[in-house]
PDB file of C-alpha atoms in Angstrom:
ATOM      1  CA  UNK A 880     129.163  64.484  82.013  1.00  0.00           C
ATOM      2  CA  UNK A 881     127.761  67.790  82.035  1.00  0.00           C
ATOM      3  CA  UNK A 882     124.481  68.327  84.453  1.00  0.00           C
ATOM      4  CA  UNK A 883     122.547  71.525  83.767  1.00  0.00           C
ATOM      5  CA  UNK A 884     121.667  73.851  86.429  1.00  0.00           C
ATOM      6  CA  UNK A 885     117.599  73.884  87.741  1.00  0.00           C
ATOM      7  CA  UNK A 886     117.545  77.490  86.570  1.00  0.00           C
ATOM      8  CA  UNK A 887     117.649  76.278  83.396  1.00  0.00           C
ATOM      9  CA  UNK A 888     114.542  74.456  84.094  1.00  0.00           C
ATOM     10  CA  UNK A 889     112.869  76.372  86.472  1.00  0.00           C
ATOM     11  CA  UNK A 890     112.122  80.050  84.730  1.00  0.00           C
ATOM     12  CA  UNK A 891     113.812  83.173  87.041  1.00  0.00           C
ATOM     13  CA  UNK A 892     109.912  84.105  88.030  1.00  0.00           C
ATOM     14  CA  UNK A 893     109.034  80.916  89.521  1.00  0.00           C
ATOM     15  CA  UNK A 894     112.504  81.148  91.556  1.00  0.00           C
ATOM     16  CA  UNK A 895     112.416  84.312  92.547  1.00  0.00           C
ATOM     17  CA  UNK A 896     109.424  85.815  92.714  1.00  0.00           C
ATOM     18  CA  UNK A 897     106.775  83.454  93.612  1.00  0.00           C
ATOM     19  CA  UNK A 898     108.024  82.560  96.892  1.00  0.00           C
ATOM     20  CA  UNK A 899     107.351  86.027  98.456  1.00  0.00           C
ATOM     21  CA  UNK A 900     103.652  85.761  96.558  1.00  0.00           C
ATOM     22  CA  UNK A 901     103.203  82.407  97.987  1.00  0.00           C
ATOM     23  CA  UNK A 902     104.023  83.783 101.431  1.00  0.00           C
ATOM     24  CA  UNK A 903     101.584  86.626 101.170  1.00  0.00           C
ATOM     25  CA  UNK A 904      98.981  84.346  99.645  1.00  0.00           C
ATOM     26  CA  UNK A 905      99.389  81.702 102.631  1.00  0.00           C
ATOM     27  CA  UNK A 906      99.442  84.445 105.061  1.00  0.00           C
ATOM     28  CA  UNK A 907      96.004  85.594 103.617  1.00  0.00           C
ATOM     29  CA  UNK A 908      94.646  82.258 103.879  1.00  0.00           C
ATOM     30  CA  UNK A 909      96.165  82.224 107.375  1.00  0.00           C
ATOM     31  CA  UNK A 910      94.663  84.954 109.333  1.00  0.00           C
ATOM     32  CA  UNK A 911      91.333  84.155 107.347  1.00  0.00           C
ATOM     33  CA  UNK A 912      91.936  80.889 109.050  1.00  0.00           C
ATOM     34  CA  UNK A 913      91.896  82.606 112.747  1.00  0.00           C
ATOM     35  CA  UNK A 914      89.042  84.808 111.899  1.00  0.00           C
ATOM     36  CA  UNK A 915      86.824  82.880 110.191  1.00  0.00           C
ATOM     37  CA  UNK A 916      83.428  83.929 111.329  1.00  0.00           C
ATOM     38  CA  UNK A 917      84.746  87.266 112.522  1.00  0.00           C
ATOM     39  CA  UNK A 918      84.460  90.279 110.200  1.00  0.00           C
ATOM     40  CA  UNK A 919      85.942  93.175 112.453  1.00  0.00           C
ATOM     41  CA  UNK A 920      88.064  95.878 111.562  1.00  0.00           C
ATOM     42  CA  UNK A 921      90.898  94.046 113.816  1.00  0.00           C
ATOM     43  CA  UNK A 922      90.256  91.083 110.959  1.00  0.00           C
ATOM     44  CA  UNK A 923      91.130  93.638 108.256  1.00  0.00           C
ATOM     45  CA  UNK A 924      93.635  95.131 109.380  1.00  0.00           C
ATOM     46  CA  UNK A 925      95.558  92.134 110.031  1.00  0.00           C
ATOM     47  CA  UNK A 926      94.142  90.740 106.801  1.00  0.00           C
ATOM     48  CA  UNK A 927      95.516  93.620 104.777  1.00  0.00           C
ATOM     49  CA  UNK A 928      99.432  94.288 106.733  1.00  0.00           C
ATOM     50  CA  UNK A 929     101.328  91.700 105.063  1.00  0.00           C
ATOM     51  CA  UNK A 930      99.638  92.793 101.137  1.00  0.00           C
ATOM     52  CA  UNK A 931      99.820  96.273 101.618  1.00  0.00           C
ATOM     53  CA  UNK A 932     103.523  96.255 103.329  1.00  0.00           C
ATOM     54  CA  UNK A 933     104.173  94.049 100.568  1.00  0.00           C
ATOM     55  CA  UNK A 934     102.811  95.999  97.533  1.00  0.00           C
ATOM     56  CA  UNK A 935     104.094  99.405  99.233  1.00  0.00           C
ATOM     57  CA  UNK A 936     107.882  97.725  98.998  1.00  0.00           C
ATOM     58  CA  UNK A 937     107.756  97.465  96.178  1.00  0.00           C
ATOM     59  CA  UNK A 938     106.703 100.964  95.028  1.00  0.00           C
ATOM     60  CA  UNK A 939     108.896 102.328  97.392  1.00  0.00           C
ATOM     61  CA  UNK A 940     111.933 100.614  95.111  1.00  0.00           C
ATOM     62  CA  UNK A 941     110.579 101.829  91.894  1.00  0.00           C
ATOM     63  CA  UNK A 942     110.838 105.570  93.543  1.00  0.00           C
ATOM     64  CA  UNK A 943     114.037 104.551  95.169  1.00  0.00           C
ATOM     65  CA  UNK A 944     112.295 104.950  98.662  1.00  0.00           C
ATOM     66  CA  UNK A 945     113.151 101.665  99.901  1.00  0.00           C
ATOM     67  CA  UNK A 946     116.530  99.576  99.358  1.00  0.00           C
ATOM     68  CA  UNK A 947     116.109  96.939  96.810  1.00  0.00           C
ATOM     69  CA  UNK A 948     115.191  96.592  92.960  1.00  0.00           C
ATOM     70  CA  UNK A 949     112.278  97.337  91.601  1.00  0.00           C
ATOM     71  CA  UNK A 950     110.387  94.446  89.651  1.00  0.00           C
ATOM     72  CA  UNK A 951     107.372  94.013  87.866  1.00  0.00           C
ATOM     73  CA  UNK A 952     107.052  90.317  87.849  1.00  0.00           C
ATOM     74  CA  UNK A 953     107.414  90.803  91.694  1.00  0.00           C
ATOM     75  CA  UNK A 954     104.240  93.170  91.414  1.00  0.00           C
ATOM     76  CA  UNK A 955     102.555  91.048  88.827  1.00  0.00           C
ATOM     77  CA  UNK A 956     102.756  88.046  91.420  1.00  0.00           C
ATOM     78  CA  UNK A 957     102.052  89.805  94.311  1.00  0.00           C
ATOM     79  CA  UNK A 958      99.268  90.823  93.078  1.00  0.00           C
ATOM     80  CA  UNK A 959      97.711  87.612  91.804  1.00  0.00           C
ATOM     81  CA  UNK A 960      98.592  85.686  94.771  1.00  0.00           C
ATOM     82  CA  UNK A 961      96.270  88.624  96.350  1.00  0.00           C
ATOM     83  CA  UNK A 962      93.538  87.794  94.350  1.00  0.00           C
ATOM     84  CA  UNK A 963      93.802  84.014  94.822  1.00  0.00           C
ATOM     85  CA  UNK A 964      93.802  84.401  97.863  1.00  0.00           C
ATOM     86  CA  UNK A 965      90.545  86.872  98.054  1.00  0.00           C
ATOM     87  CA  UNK A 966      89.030  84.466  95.290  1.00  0.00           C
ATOM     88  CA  UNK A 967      89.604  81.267  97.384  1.00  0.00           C
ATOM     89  CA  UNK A 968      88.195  83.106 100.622  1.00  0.00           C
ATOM     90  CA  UNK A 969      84.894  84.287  98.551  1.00  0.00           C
ATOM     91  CA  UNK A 970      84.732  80.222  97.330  1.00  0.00           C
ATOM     92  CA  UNK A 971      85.023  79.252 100.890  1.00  0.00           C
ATOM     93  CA  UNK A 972      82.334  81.417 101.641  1.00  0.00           C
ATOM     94  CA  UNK A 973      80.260  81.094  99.191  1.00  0.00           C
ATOM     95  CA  UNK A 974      80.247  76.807 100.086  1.00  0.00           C
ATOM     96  CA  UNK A 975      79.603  77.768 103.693  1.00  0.00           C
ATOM     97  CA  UNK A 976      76.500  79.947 103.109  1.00  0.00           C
ATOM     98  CA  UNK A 977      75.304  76.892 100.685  1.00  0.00           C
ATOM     99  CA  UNK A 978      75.737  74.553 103.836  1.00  0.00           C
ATOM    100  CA  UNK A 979      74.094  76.766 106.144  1.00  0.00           C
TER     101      UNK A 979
END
């Protein structure tokens, strides 16, 4: 019997690029989590490390800067897991104030 393999199923983008967005977007959520009514510059600095580290990797590949290879997809979902993440904080918010 032949048994196909999950990346047939699962497309190469979901395997292996959203896990490192997922991490970045849960460690958004995360330190929003710890700072919640706190809007320092500590807060954005931490708030920022992981995207910007993130985001800089992977420009530092496409100018052969930093070991690896350069992908878009990994840019694309990097970047959308960034503003999901910014998105669901500003719907958090937004509820709060409305319950205030």
């Amino acid at each position: 019997m032949y048994s196909l393999g999950i990346g047939s199923i699962i497309p190469a983008w979901v395997v292996y690029s959203m896990p490192f967005a997922l991490w970045t977007f849960s460690y958004m959520l995360f330190v929003r989590v710890i700072w919640f009514e706190l809007r320092s510059l500590s807060a954005v600095i931490w708030l920022w490390t992981v995207p910007v580290v993130a985001l800089a990797s992977e420009i530092g590949q496409s100018l052969r800067l930093v070991p690896g290879t350069f992908d878009i997809i990994d840019m694309i979902t990097i970047a959308f897991a960034i503003a999901a993440a910014l998105a669901f904080d500003r719907i958090i918010d937004v509820k709060q104030s409305r319950a205030s």
